[in-house]
Amino acid sequence: MYRHYCWQLQQVANPPDRAKDDSSVGAKNGQLSRAGSLTVLRRTNSKSKLASSSSSRTSSIAESDSYASVDLGTDKLPPIDTPEASHVCSIRLRNILRRIQNGEVPKEDLYKNLEYAASVLESVYVDETRRLTDEDDELSEVEPDAVPTEVRDWLALTFTRSMNNVRRRGQEKPKFRSVAHAIRAGIMVDRIYRRLSSSSTLHIPPAVLQLLKGMDDWSFDVFALNSAADGHSLKYVGYELLQKYDLVTKYKINSSMLDSFLLQLEAGYSKYKNPYHNLVHGADVTQTVHNILSQSKLAHWLTDLEVFATIVAALIHDFEHTGTTNNFHIQTGSEFALLYNDKAVLENHHICASFRIMRSEESNILNHLSREEYREFRALVIEMVLATDMSFHFQQLKNMKNLLGMPENIDKQKALSLVLHCADISHPAKDWSLHHRWTNQLLEEFFKQGDREQELGLPISPLCDREKTLVAESQIGFIDFIVDPSFTVMTEMLEKILTPLQKAARSEEAISEEVFDKSDKSKYVLSTPWADCLAINKNKWKEQAAKDAEERKRKEAEEKSKVPNSNTNNNTTKAPVPADKATPVVNCSTGKGGN
Ligand code: CMP
Ligand code: MG
Ligand code: ZN
């Protein structure tokens, strides 16, 4: 089916019959057309219309001279949406121009004819616009056996906007012309898309742009970014990384959908107004994952889809966190605990709620993934985010250590899960100023939970008692038993994965040389900025622990001096807790912290 409005210069040998037969035109003007003149023709919206008006399409300018008659009325001119209207219109306008020079055109006639001309042009415009946006029609011109059905369906699916094209036409196959058109259209869409995505609609304030330049740094100041970004650090980090890895282009992510997705993520992270598990933590973990992928060159080992999944997993990994632990959900029998049968309660929710968003029409950043890609992406994201459940920590490290001792390659899902897990617990391995701030925020969140547990008459969870928790000691324990071992295993894992890659790269130059040891080219050298930070921070906490112990001693003495007989202490105020009785941050036998 054509909706072409096609201008065609055509030699016509004989005057068409229609000029004589059509009373609406020929009878009025009563003039015969000249043979051999040029015709401008317009195709109609349907083949039948085309067939029935074929004689009019071949009408000549000579024939249309009838419209240049003395009578300048418009009543008998052809309807504005017919093929001949534009042709007739042009003749009439030329005629009027000639007459204007001689001062022969009454104002009323001029008005009516200009009105007619405007309507014809409007109709032409509508027709033409429809044609340009109607790919269906091109694919309907298919000829059987030109290309396999699968190819045709693929073309329809990829280069047209509607699934309807795939099934609607049954057994038809595209003609070569249609295929070529579809390919051209696809290339054009791709070009337009690239232009759009590189000159994206997202306006990034200059101060944010400046800070985003530091995204590759280990101790990137995400708090500074969040201030400059007016509380939208997650949006900018997500946006920047998806652009940086060229994923927006690769997966044809629509910029307004991306915008909506990131804003909805931010809203979810802000739902419970958590001091720690908020959008800044989401941004921090995502930036840290990027740092590890890029600085170690692990990204070279991954496919685009795996990088995409890893970044999205990091972005969503604590989405709609309630500011309470899994254990709190289980103990209070929350809706989430009920829904997920007490297993990885929060992590299941983070995944489920974010996939709901990614499935929604306005935030569907995955809509150009094939079915297969979508399945792989989803499986990866699920595995990675479930592995952020801290109750899985020791098992995860043990599994990875076993894999490191074996000759087989490391499973990508497991490797990426460990990278995300390390990023999630990385703040003790960053600059002190960052780590200190995160710790205060996390403890504030834990203490709020402790307050609620107290109100509910539940035992206060480890690290959640604002009166008893020994902050410095807890952080030393967290570094020694959780963070340090995790980063050690991750370092070994990266070395095991990337050393053979480096060998391959030496011939292919796929990975830049600078990551490898200059003296021994076969040795992969990983930069480990976390190691120094961990050592420095641990020392700071040790100093703090000593100071805190002093302060406790001093207070104890002060309390004693206030009460002459310590036996008469009626315990109305809480006594400071000796270090050995204080709640430890981690139960080292189970590894369960305050997740
Ligand atoms: P989440 O971010 O969901 O996953 C990692 C968990 O590690 C985090 O929640 C906290 O429960 C825990 N965590 C992170 N940092 C610390 C810390 N400094 N001290 C104790 N626990 C921590
Ligand atoms: Mg979490
Ligand atoms: Zn987290």
Coordinates of C-alpha atoms and ligand atoms in Angstrom, one line a residue:
M1 CA 0.0 0.0 0.0
Y2 CA 1.5 3.3 -1.0
R3 CA 0.8 6.7 0.4
H4 CA 3.4 8.2 -1.8
Y5 CA 3.2 11.7 -2.9
C6 CA 5.4 11.3 -5.8
W7 CA 6.3 14.1 -8.2
Q8 CA 7.1 12.6 -11.6
L9 CA 8.0 14.2 -14.9
Q10 CA 6.3 12.3 -17.6
Q11 CA 6.1 12.6 -21.3
V12 CA 2.5 12.1 -22.4
A13 CA 1.9 11.3 -26.0
N14 CA -1.8 11.6 -26.0
P15 CA -4.2 13.8 -24.2
P16 CA -5.9 11.6 -21.5
D17 CA -9.6 10.7 -21.8
R18 CA -10.3 12.1 -18.4
A19 CA -9.8 15.6 -19.6
K20 CA -12.8 15.1 -21.8
D21 CA -14.9 12.9 -19.6
D22 CA -14.6 14.5 -16.2
S23 CA -17.4 17.0 -16.1
S24 CA -16.1 18.5 -12.9
V25 CA -13.0 19.7 -14.7
G26 CA -13.1 19.3 -18.4
A27 CA -16.7 20.3 -18.9
K28 CA -16.2 23.5 -17.0
N29 CA -13.1 24.7 -18.8
G30 CA -14.0 23.1 -22.1
Q31 CA -10.4 23.1 -23.4
L32 CA -8.5 20.2 -24.9
S33 CA -5.0 19.4 -23.7
R34 CA -1.9 19.6 -25.8
A35 CA 0.0 16.5 -26.6
G36 CA 3.6 15.8 -25.5
S37 CA 3.6 18.1 -22.4
L38 CA 5.1 17.3 -19.0
T39 CA 2.9 15.9 -16.2
V40 CA 3.5 16.2 -12.5
L41 CA 1.7 13.3 -10.7
R42 CA 0.8 12.4 -7.2
R43 CA 0.2 8.8 -5.9
T44 CA -2.8 8.3 -3.7
N45 CA -3.2 6.4 -0.5
S46 CA -4.3 3.1 -1.9
K47 CA -3.6 0.9 -4.9
S48 CA -7.2 0.8 -5.9
K49 CA -7.4 4.5 -5.8
L50 CA -4.2 4.6 -7.8
A51 CA -5.7 2.2 -10.4
S52 CA -8.9 4.1 -10.7
S53 CA -7.2 7.4 -11.1
S54 CA -4.5 6.2 -13.4
S55 CA -5.8 8.2 -16.3
S56 CA -5.8 11.4 -14.1
R57 CA -2.2 10.6 -13.1
T58 CA -1.1 10.7 -16.7
S59 CA -3.0 13.9 -17.5
S60 CA -0.8 16.5 -19.1
I61 CA -0.2 20.1 -18.3
A62 CA -1.8 20.9 -21.6
E63 CA -5.0 19.2 -20.4
S64 CA -4.9 21.3 -17.3
D65 CA -4.7 24.5 -19.2
S66 CA -8.4 24.3 -18.8
Y67 CA -7.9 25.5 -15.3
A68 CA -6.3 28.6 -16.7
S69 CA -9.6 29.7 -18.1
V70 CA -11.1 33.1 -17.7
D71 CA -13.3 31.9 -14.8
L72 CA -11.2 32.0 -11.6
G73 CA -13.8 30.3 -9.4
T74 CA -12.7 27.4 -7.2
D75 CA -16.0 25.5 -6.8
K76 CA -15.3 23.2 -9.6
L77 CA -11.7 22.6 -9.0
P78 CA -10.8 19.0 -7.9
P79 CA -11.1 18.1 -4.2
I80 CA -7.9 19.1 -2.3
D81 CA -6.9 15.6 -1.4
T82 CA -7.0 14.1 -4.9
P83 CA -3.9 13.5 -7.1
E84 CA -4.7 16.2 -9.6
A85 CA -5.4 18.9 -7.1
S86 CA -1.8 20.1 -6.6
H87 CA -1.2 20.0 -10.4
V88 CA -4.4 22.0 -11.1
C89 CA -3.5 24.3 -8.3
S90 CA -0.1 25.1 -9.7
I91 CA -1.6 25.9 -13.1
R92 CA -4.2 28.1 -11.5
L93 CA -1.6 30.0 -9.5
R94 CA 0.6 30.6 -12.6
N95 CA -2.4 31.9 -14.4
I96 CA -3.2 34.3 -11.6
L97 CA 0.3 35.5 -11.5
R98 CA 0.1 36.4 -15.2
R99 CA -3.2 38.2 -14.7
I100 CA -2.0 40.1 -11.7
Q101 CA 0.6 41.8 -13.9
N102 CA -2.2 43.0 -16.1
G103 CA -4.2 44.0 -13.0
E104 CA -7.0 41.6 -14.0
V105 CA -7.6 39.6 -10.8
P106 CA -10.5 40.6 -8.6
K107 CA -9.7 40.5 -4.9
E108 CA -12.4 38.0 -4.1
D109 CA -11.1 35.5 -6.7
L110 CA -7.5 36.0 -5.5
Y111 CA -8.6 35.2 -2.0
K112 CA -10.6 32.1 -2.9
N113 CA -7.7 30.7 -5.0
L114 CA -5.1 31.3 -2.4
E115 CA -7.3 29.6 0.1
Y116 CA -7.6 26.6 -2.2
A117 CA -3.9 26.5 -2.7
A118 CA -3.2 26.6 1.0
S119 CA -5.6 23.7 1.6
V120 CA -3.9 21.6 -1.1
L121 CA -0.5 22.2 0.3
E122 CA -1.7 21.2 3.8
S123 CA -3.1 18.0 2.4
V124 CA 0.1 17.3 0.6
Y125 CA 2.0 17.9 3.8
V126 CA -0.1 15.5 5.8
D127 CA 0.2 12.8 3.1
E128 CA 3.9 13.2 2.8
T129 CA 4.5 13.1 6.6
R130 CA 2.4 9.9 6.8
R131 CA 4.5 8.3 4.1
L132 CA 7.8 9.1 5.8
T133 CA 6.7 7.5 9.0
D134 CA 5.1 4.5 7.5
E135 CA 7.7 1.7 7.3
D136 CA 4.9 -0.9 7.3
D137 CA 4.2 -0.1 3.7
E138 CA 7.7 -0.7 2.6
L139 CA 7.7 -4.2 4.1
S140 CA 4.4 -5.0 2.6
E141 CA 6.0 -5.0 -0.9
V142 CA 7.6 -8.3 -0.1
E143 CA 8.2 -11.0 -2.6
P144 CA 8.4 -14.7 -1.5
D145 CA 11.8 -16.4 -1.5
A146 CA 13.9 -13.3 -1.7
V147 CA 15.2 -13.7 1.9
P148 CA 14.4 -16.3 4.6
T149 CA 11.4 -15.6 6.9
E150 CA 13.7 -15.2 9.9
V151 CA 15.7 -12.5 8.2
R152 CA 12.5 -10.7 7.2
D153 CA 11.2 -10.9 10.7
W154 CA 14.5 -9.8 12.1
L155 CA 14.4 -6.8 9.8
A156 CA 10.9 -5.9 10.7
L157 CA 11.6 -6.2 14.4
T158 CA 14.9 -4.3 14.2
F159 CA 14.2 -1.6 11.7
T160 CA 10.6 -0.9 12.1
R161 CA 8.7 0.2 15.2
S162 CA 6.2 -2.5 15.5
M163 CA 6.0 -6.2 16.3
N164 CA 2.9 -6.3 14.2
N165 CA 5.0 -6.4 11.1
V166 CA 6.4 -9.8 12.0
R167 CA 3.3 -11.8 12.0
R168 CA 0.7 -9.7 10.2
R169 CA 1.7 -10.5 6.7
G170 CA 2.0 -14.3 7.1
Q171 CA 4.2 -15.9 4.6
E172 CA 5.3 -12.8 2.7
K173 CA 9.0 -12.2 2.3
P174 CA 10.6 -8.9 1.6
K175 CA 11.6 -7.8 -1.9
F176 CA 15.2 -6.8 -2.1
R177 CA 14.2 -3.2 -2.3
S178 CA 12.3 -3.5 1.0
V179 CA 15.3 -5.1 2.6
A180 CA 17.6 -2.4 1.4
H181 CA 15.2 0.3 2.5
A182 CA 15.0 -1.3 5.9
I183 CA 18.7 -1.5 6.2
R184 CA 19.1 2.1 5.1
A185 CA 16.4 3.1 7.6
G186 CA 18.2 1.2 10.3
I187 CA 21.5 2.9 9.6
M188 CA 19.8 6.3 9.6
V189 CA 18.1 5.6 12.9
D190 CA 21.4 4.5 14.3
R191 CA 23.1 7.6 13.1
I192 CA 20.4 9.9 14.5
Y193 CA 20.4 7.9 17.7
R194 CA 24.2 8.3 18.1
R195 CA 23.9 12.0 17.5
L196 CA 21.1 12.2 20.1
S197 CA 22.9 10.2 22.7
S198 CA 26.2 12.0 22.3
S199 CA 24.4 15.4 22.6
S200 CA 22.2 14.0 25.3
T201 CA 19.3 15.8 26.7
L202 CA 20.6 15.5 30.3
H203 CA 22.0 18.8 31.3
I204 CA 25.1 18.3 33.6
P205 CA 26.0 21.4 35.7
P206 CA 29.6 22.5 35.2
A207 CA 30.6 21.7 38.8
V208 CA 29.2 18.2 38.4
L209 CA 31.1 17.7 35.2
Q210 CA 34.3 18.8 36.9
L211 CA 33.8 16.3 39.7
L212 CA 32.9 13.5 37.3
K213 CA 36.4 13.8 35.9
G214 CA 37.6 12.1 39.1
M215 CA 35.4 9.0 38.6
D216 CA 38.4 6.8 37.9
D217 CA 40.0 7.7 41.3
W218 CA 39.9 5.1 44.1
S219 CA 39.0 7.7 46.8
F220 CA 36.5 9.6 44.7
D221 CA 34.6 12.1 46.9
V222 CA 31.0 11.0 46.3
F223 CA 29.8 13.4 49.0
A224 CA 31.2 16.4 47.1
L225 CA 29.6 15.2 44.0
N226 CA 26.2 14.8 45.7
S227 CA 26.4 18.4 47.0
A228 CA 27.3 19.8 43.6
A229 CA 24.6 17.6 42.0
D230 CA 22.0 19.0 44.4
G231 CA 21.4 15.5 45.8
H232 CA 21.4 13.6 42.5
S233 CA 24.8 11.8 42.6
L234 CA 23.3 8.5 41.7
K235 CA 21.7 9.9 38.6
Y236 CA 24.9 11.5 37.4
V237 CA 27.1 8.5 38.2
G238 CA 24.7 6.1 36.5
Y239 CA 24.4 8.3 33.5
E240 CA 28.2 9.0 33.2
L241 CA 29.1 5.3 33.4
L242 CA 26.5 4.1 31.0
Q243 CA 27.8 6.7 28.5
K244 CA 31.5 6.0 29.3
Y245 CA 31.2 2.3 28.5
D246 CA 29.2 3.2 25.4
L247 CA 26.2 1.2 26.7
V248 CA 23.7 3.8 25.9
T249 CA 24.6 3.5 22.3
K250 CA 25.1 -0.2 22.2
Y251 CA 21.8 -1.0 23.8
K252 CA 19.9 1.9 22.3
I253 CA 18.8 3.2 25.6
N254 CA 16.3 6.0 25.1
S255 CA 17.6 9.1 27.0
S256 CA 14.2 10.0 28.6
M257 CA 13.8 6.4 29.7
L258 CA 17.2 6.5 31.2
D259 CA 16.4 9.7 32.9
S260 CA 13.2 8.3 34.3
F261 CA 14.9 5.1 35.4
L262 CA 17.6 6.9 37.3
L263 CA 15.2 9.3 38.9
Q264 CA 13.0 6.4 40.1
L265 CA 16.1 4.7 41.5
E266 CA 16.9 7.8 43.4
A267 CA 13.3 8.1 44.7
G268 CA 13.5 4.5 45.9
Y269 CA 16.8 5.0 47.7
S270 CA 15.2 8.0 49.4
K271 CA 12.0 6.3 50.4
Y272 CA 13.0 5.5 54.0
K273 CA 15.3 8.5 54.5
N274 CA 18.2 6.3 55.6
P275 CA 21.4 7.9 56.9
Y276 CA 23.5 5.3 55.2
H277 CA 21.5 3.2 52.7
N278 CA 20.6 6.1 50.5
L279 CA 21.3 7.1 47.0
V280 CA 24.8 8.4 47.8
H281 CA 25.7 4.8 48.9
G282 CA 24.3 3.6 45.6
A283 CA 26.4 6.1 43.8
D284 CA 29.5 5.2 45.8
V285 CA 29.2 1.5 45.3
T286 CA 28.6 2.0 41.5
Q287 CA 31.6 4.3 41.2
T288 CA 33.8 1.8 43.2
V289 CA 32.7 -1.1 40.9
H290 CA 33.7 1.1 37.9
N291 CA 37.1 1.8 39.5
I292 CA 37.8 -1.9 40.0
L293 CA 36.6 -2.8 36.5
S294 CA 38.6 0.0 34.8
Q295 CA 41.8 0.2 36.8
S296 CA 42.3 -3.6 36.9
K297 CA 41.3 -3.8 33.2
L298 CA 38.8 -6.5 34.2
A299 CA 36.4 -4.7 31.8
H300 CA 38.4 -6.1 28.9
W301 CA 37.6 -9.6 30.1
L302 CA 33.9 -8.9 30.0
T303 CA 31.3 -8.5 27.2
D304 CA 29.3 -5.3 26.9
L305 CA 26.3 -7.1 28.4
E306 CA 28.3 -8.2 31.4
V307 CA 29.6 -4.7 32.0
F308 CA 26.0 -3.3 31.6
A309 CA 24.7 -5.9 34.1
T310 CA 27.4 -5.1 36.6
I311 CA 26.8 -1.4 36.5
V312 CA 23.0 -1.8 36.8
A313 CA 23.5 -4.3 39.6
A314 CA 25.6 -1.8 41.5
L315 CA 23.1 1.0 40.9
I316 CA 20.2 -1.0 42.2
H317 CA 21.9 -3.1 44.8
D318 CA 20.2 -1.5 47.8
F319 CA 17.2 0.0 46.1
E320 CA 14.4 0.7 48.6
H321 CA 16.5 -0.4 51.5
T322 CA 14.4 0.0 54.6
G323 CA 17.2 1.1 56.9
T324 CA 16.9 -2.1 58.9
T325 CA 18.7 -5.4 58.6
N326 CA 17.5 -8.7 57.3
N327 CA 17.4 -10.0 60.8
F328 CA 15.1 -7.2 61.8
H329 CA 12.7 -8.1 59.1
I330 CA 12.8 -11.7 60.2
Q331 CA 12.4 -10.9 63.8
T332 CA 9.5 -8.6 63.3
G333 CA 7.9 -10.8 60.7
S334 CA 7.7 -8.0 58.1
E335 CA 5.9 -8.3 54.8
F336 CA 9.2 -8.6 53.0
A337 CA 10.3 -11.5 55.3
L338 CA 7.0 -13.2 54.7
L339 CA 7.3 -12.7 50.9
Y340 CA 10.8 -14.0 50.7
N341 CA 10.6 -16.7 53.3
D342 CA 13.3 -15.1 55.5
K343 CA 15.9 -15.6 52.8
A344 CA 18.0 -12.7 51.6
V345 CA 14.9 -10.6 52.3
L346 CA 16.2 -7.2 51.4
E347 CA 18.3 -8.3 48.5
N348 CA 15.4 -10.1 46.9
H349 CA 13.4 -6.9 47.3
H350 CA 16.1 -4.7 45.8
I351 CA 16.1 -6.9 42.7
C352 CA 12.4 -7.4 42.4
A353 CA 11.5 -3.7 42.8
S354 CA 14.1 -2.5 40.4
F355 CA 13.2 -5.0 37.7
R356 CA 9.6 -3.8 38.0
I357 CA 10.9 -0.3 37.2
M358 CA 13.0 -1.5 34.3
R359 CA 9.9 -3.2 32.9
S360 CA 7.7 -0.1 33.1
E361 CA 7.0 1.7 29.9
E362 CA 8.6 5.0 30.9
S363 CA 11.8 3.5 32.4
N364 CA 12.4 0.5 30.2
I365 CA 16.1 0.8 29.6
L366 CA 16.3 -2.8 28.5
N367 CA 13.8 -2.7 25.7
H368 CA 16.4 -3.2 22.9
L369 CA 17.9 -6.2 24.5
S370 CA 17.1 -9.5 22.6
R371 CA 15.2 -12.1 24.6
E372 CA 18.5 -14.0 25.1
E373 CA 20.4 -10.9 26.2
Y374 CA 17.6 -10.0 28.6
R375 CA 17.8 -13.4 30.2
E376 CA 21.5 -13.3 30.6
F377 CA 21.4 -9.8 31.9
R378 CA 18.7 -10.6 34.4
A379 CA 20.5 -13.8 35.7
L380 CA 23.7 -11.8 36.2
V381 CA 22.1 -9.0 38.1
I382 CA 20.1 -11.4 40.3
E383 CA 23.2 -13.4 41.1
M384 CA 25.3 -10.3 41.9
V385 CA 22.8 -8.6 44.1
L386 CA 21.8 -11.7 46.0
A387 CA 25.5 -12.1 46.8
T388 CA 25.6 -8.8 48.6
D389 CA 23.7 -10.5 51.4
M390 CA 26.3 -10.4 54.2
S391 CA 25.2 -13.8 55.5
F392 CA 26.7 -15.3 52.3
H393 CA 30.1 -13.5 52.9
F394 CA 32.2 -16.4 54.3
Q395 CA 30.7 -18.9 52.0
Q396 CA 31.5 -16.6 49.1
L397 CA 35.1 -16.1 50.1
K398 CA 35.6 -19.8 50.7
N399 CA 34.2 -20.7 47.3
M400 CA 36.4 -18.2 45.6
K401 CA 39.5 -19.4 47.4
N402 CA 38.7 -22.9 46.3
L403 CA 38.4 -21.7 42.7
L404 CA 41.7 -19.9 42.9
G405 CA 43.4 -23.1 43.8
M406 CA 42.1 -24.9 40.8
P407 CA 43.4 -24.7 37.2
E408 CA 40.0 -23.9 35.7
N409 CA 39.0 -20.4 34.7
I410 CA 37.1 -18.3 37.1
D411 CA 33.4 -18.2 36.7
K412 CA 32.4 -14.7 35.5
Q413 CA 29.3 -14.5 37.6
K414 CA 31.3 -15.4 40.7
A415 CA 34.0 -12.9 39.9
L416 CA 31.6 -10.1 39.3
S417 CA 29.7 -10.9 42.5
L418 CA 32.9 -10.7 44.5
V419 CA 33.7 -7.3 42.9
L420 CA 30.3 -6.0 43.8
H421 CA 30.5 -7.4 47.3
C422 CA 33.9 -5.8 47.8
A423 CA 32.7 -2.4 46.5
D424 CA 29.7 -2.7 48.9
I425 CA 32.0 -2.9 51.9
S426 CA 34.8 -0.7 50.5
H427 CA 34.5 2.5 52.5
P428 CA 36.9 1.2 55.2
A429 CA 39.4 0.9 52.4
K430 CA 39.0 4.5 51.2
D431 CA 40.5 7.8 52.5
W432 CA 39.9 8.3 56.2
S433 CA 37.6 11.4 55.7
L434 CA 35.2 9.3 53.5
H435 CA 35.4 6.2 55.7
H436 CA 34.8 8.1 58.9
R437 CA 31.8 9.9 57.5
W438 CA 30.3 6.6 56.2
T439 CA 30.8 4.9 59.5
N440 CA 29.0 7.6 61.4
Q441 CA 26.1 7.4 59.0
L442 CA 25.9 3.6 59.2
L443 CA 26.0 3.6 62.9
E444 CA 23.3 6.2 63.1
E445 CA 21.1 3.9 61.0
F446 CA 22.0 0.9 63.2
F447 CA 21.2 2.9 66.3
K448 CA 17.8 3.9 64.9
Q449 CA 17.1 0.2 64.4
G450 CA 18.2 -0.4 68.0
D451 CA 15.8 2.2 69.2
R452 CA 13.0 0.5 67.4
E453 CA 14.0 -2.9 68.7
Q454 CA 14.0 -1.5 72.2
E455 CA 10.5 0.0 71.7
L456 CA 9.3 -3.4 70.4
G457 CA 10.8 -5.2 73.4
L458 CA 13.2 -7.1 71.1
P459 CA 16.8 -7.9 71.9
I460 CA 18.9 -5.1 70.5
S461 CA 21.0 -6.3 67.5
P462 CA 24.7 -6.2 67.4
L463 CA 26.1 -2.7 66.8
C464 CA 22.7 -1.2 67.2
D465 CA 22.9 -0.1 70.8
R466 CA 23.8 3.6 70.9
E467 CA 24.7 3.3 74.6
K468 CA 27.0 0.3 74.4
T469 CA 28.5 0.0 70.9
L470 CA 32.3 0.5 70.8
V471 CA 32.6 2.2 67.4
A472 CA 36.4 2.1 67.0
E473 CA 36.8 -1.5 68.1
S474 CA 33.9 -2.6 65.9
Q475 CA 35.6 -1.0 62.9
I476 CA 38.9 -2.6 63.6
G477 CA 37.1 -6.0 63.7
F478 CA 35.2 -5.2 60.5
I479 CA 38.5 -4.3 58.7
D480 CA 40.4 -7.3 60.1
F481 CA 37.8 -10.0 59.6
I482 CA 35.7 -8.9 56.7
V483 CA 37.1 -6.1 54.5
D484 CA 40.8 -7.1 54.5
P485 CA 40.2 -10.8 53.7
S486 CA 37.7 -9.9 51.0
F487 CA 40.1 -7.5 49.2
T488 CA 42.9 -10.0 49.5
V489 CA 40.8 -12.7 47.8
M490 CA 39.6 -10.2 45.2
T491 CA 43.2 -9.2 44.4
E492 CA 44.2 -12.8 43.9
M493 CA 41.2 -13.4 41.7
L494 CA 42.0 -10.4 39.5
E495 CA 45.6 -11.5 39.1
K496 CA 44.5 -15.0 38.2
I497 CA 42.1 -13.7 35.6
L498 CA 44.2 -11.0 34.1
T499 CA 47.6 -12.6 33.9
P500 CA 46.7 -14.9 31.0
L501 CA 44.8 -12.0 29.4
Q502 CA 48.0 -9.9 29.6
K503 CA 49.9 -12.6 27.7
A504 CA 47.3 -12.6 24.9
A505 CA 47.4 -8.8 25.0
R506 CA 51.1 -8.7 24.3
S507 CA 50.5 -10.0 20.8
E508 CA 47.2 -8.3 20.2
E509 CA 47.8 -5.2 22.2
A510 CA 44.3 -5.4 23.5
I511 CA 45.3 -4.1 26.9
S512 CA 47.6 -1.2 27.4
E513 CA 51.1 -2.0 28.5
E514 CA 51.2 0.2 31.5
V515 CA 49.3 -2.2 33.8
F516 CA 52.1 -4.7 33.4
D517 CA 55.3 -4.9 35.2
K518 CA 58.0 -3.1 33.1
S519 CA 60.8 -5.6 34.0
D520 CA 58.8 -8.8 33.9
K521 CA 56.3 -8.4 31.1
S522 CA 54.7 -11.7 31.9
K523 CA 53.7 -10.5 35.3
Y524 CA 50.4 -8.7 35.7
V525 CA 50.7 -5.9 38.2
L526 CA 47.5 -4.7 39.9
S527 CA 47.3 -1.4 41.6
T528 CA 45.9 -1.9 45.0
P529 CA 45.1 1.5 46.6
W530 CA 42.8 -0.1 49.1
A531 CA 45.7 -1.8 50.9
D532 CA 47.3 1.4 52.1
C533 CA 44.0 2.9 53.1
L534 CA 43.0 -0.1 55.1
A535 CA 46.3 0.0 57.0
I536 CA 46.0 3.8 57.7
N537 CA 42.3 3.6 58.7
K538 CA 43.0 0.7 61.0
N539 CA 45.7 2.7 62.8
K540 CA 43.4 5.6 63.1
W541 CA 40.8 3.4 64.7
K542 CA 43.4 2.0 67.0
E543 CA 44.3 5.5 68.2
Q544 CA 40.6 6.3 68.5
A545 CA 40.0 3.1 70.5
A546 CA 42.8 4.0 72.9
K547 CA 41.3 7.5 73.4
D548 CA 37.8 6.1 73.9
A549 CA 39.2 3.7 76.5
E550 CA 40.8 6.6 78.3
E551 CA 37.5 8.5 78.1
R552 CA 35.5 5.6 79.5
K553 CA 38.0 5.2 82.4
R554 CA 37.7 8.9 83.1
K555 CA 33.9 8.8 83.1
E556 CA 33.8 5.7 85.2
A557 CA 36.0 7.4 87.8
E558 CA 33.8 10.5 87.6
E559 CA 30.7 8.4 88.2
K560 CA 32.3 6.7 91.1
S561 CA 33.4 10.0 92.7
K562 CA 29.8 11.3 92.4
V563 CA 28.4 8.3 94.2
P564 CA 30.1 7.9 97.6
N565 CA 29.1 4.2 97.9
S566 CA 29.1 2.5 94.5
N567 CA 27.0 -0.3 95.9
T568 CA 24.1 2.2 96.3
N569 CA 24.1 2.9 92.5
N570 CA 20.5 2.4 91.6
N571 CA 21.3 2.1 87.8
T572 CA 18.9 4.8 86.7
T573 CA 21.6 6.0 84.3
K574 CA 23.4 3.5 82.1
A575 CA 27.0 2.8 83.2
P576 CA 29.6 2.8 80.5
V577 CA 30.3 -0.6 79.2
P578 CA 33.7 -2.2 79.7
A579 CA 35.4 -3.0 76.4
D580 CA 35.1 -6.8 76.8
K581 CA 31.3 -6.6 77.4
A582 CA 30.6 -4.3 74.5
T583 CA 28.8 -5.5 71.4
P584 CA 31.3 -6.6 68.9
V585 CA 30.8 -5.5 65.3
V586 CA 31.1 -9.0 63.9
N587 CA 30.4 -12.4 65.2
C588 CA 33.6 -13.9 63.7
S589 CA 32.3 -17.5 63.8
T590 CA 29.2 -16.7 61.6
G591 CA 30.5 -13.6 60.0
K592 CA 27.2 -12.0 60.3
G593 CA 27.5 -8.3 60.7
G594 CA 24.7 -5.8 60.7
N595 CA 23.5 -6.2 57.2
Ligands
CMP1 P1 24.8 -3.3 52.7 O1 25.3 -2.0 52.1 O2 23.5 -3.7 52.4 O3 25.8 -4.5 52.4 C1 27.1 -4.5 53.0 C2 26.9 -4.4 54.5 O4 28.1 -4.3 55.2 C3 26.2 -3.1 54.8 O5 24.9 -3.1 54.3 C4 26.4 -3.0 56.2 O6 25.4 -3.8 56.9 C5 27.8 -3.7 56.4 N1 28.8 -2.7 56.6 C6 29.3 -1.8 55.8 N2 30.2 -1.0 56.3 C7 30.3 -1.4 57.6 C8 31.1 -0.9 58.7 N3 31.9 0.1 58.5 N4 30.9 -1.5 59.8 C9 30.0 -2.5 60.0 N5 29.2 -3.0 59.0 C10 29.4 -2.4 57.8
MG2 MG 22.6 -4.5 50.7
ZN3 ZN 25.1 -1.7 50.0

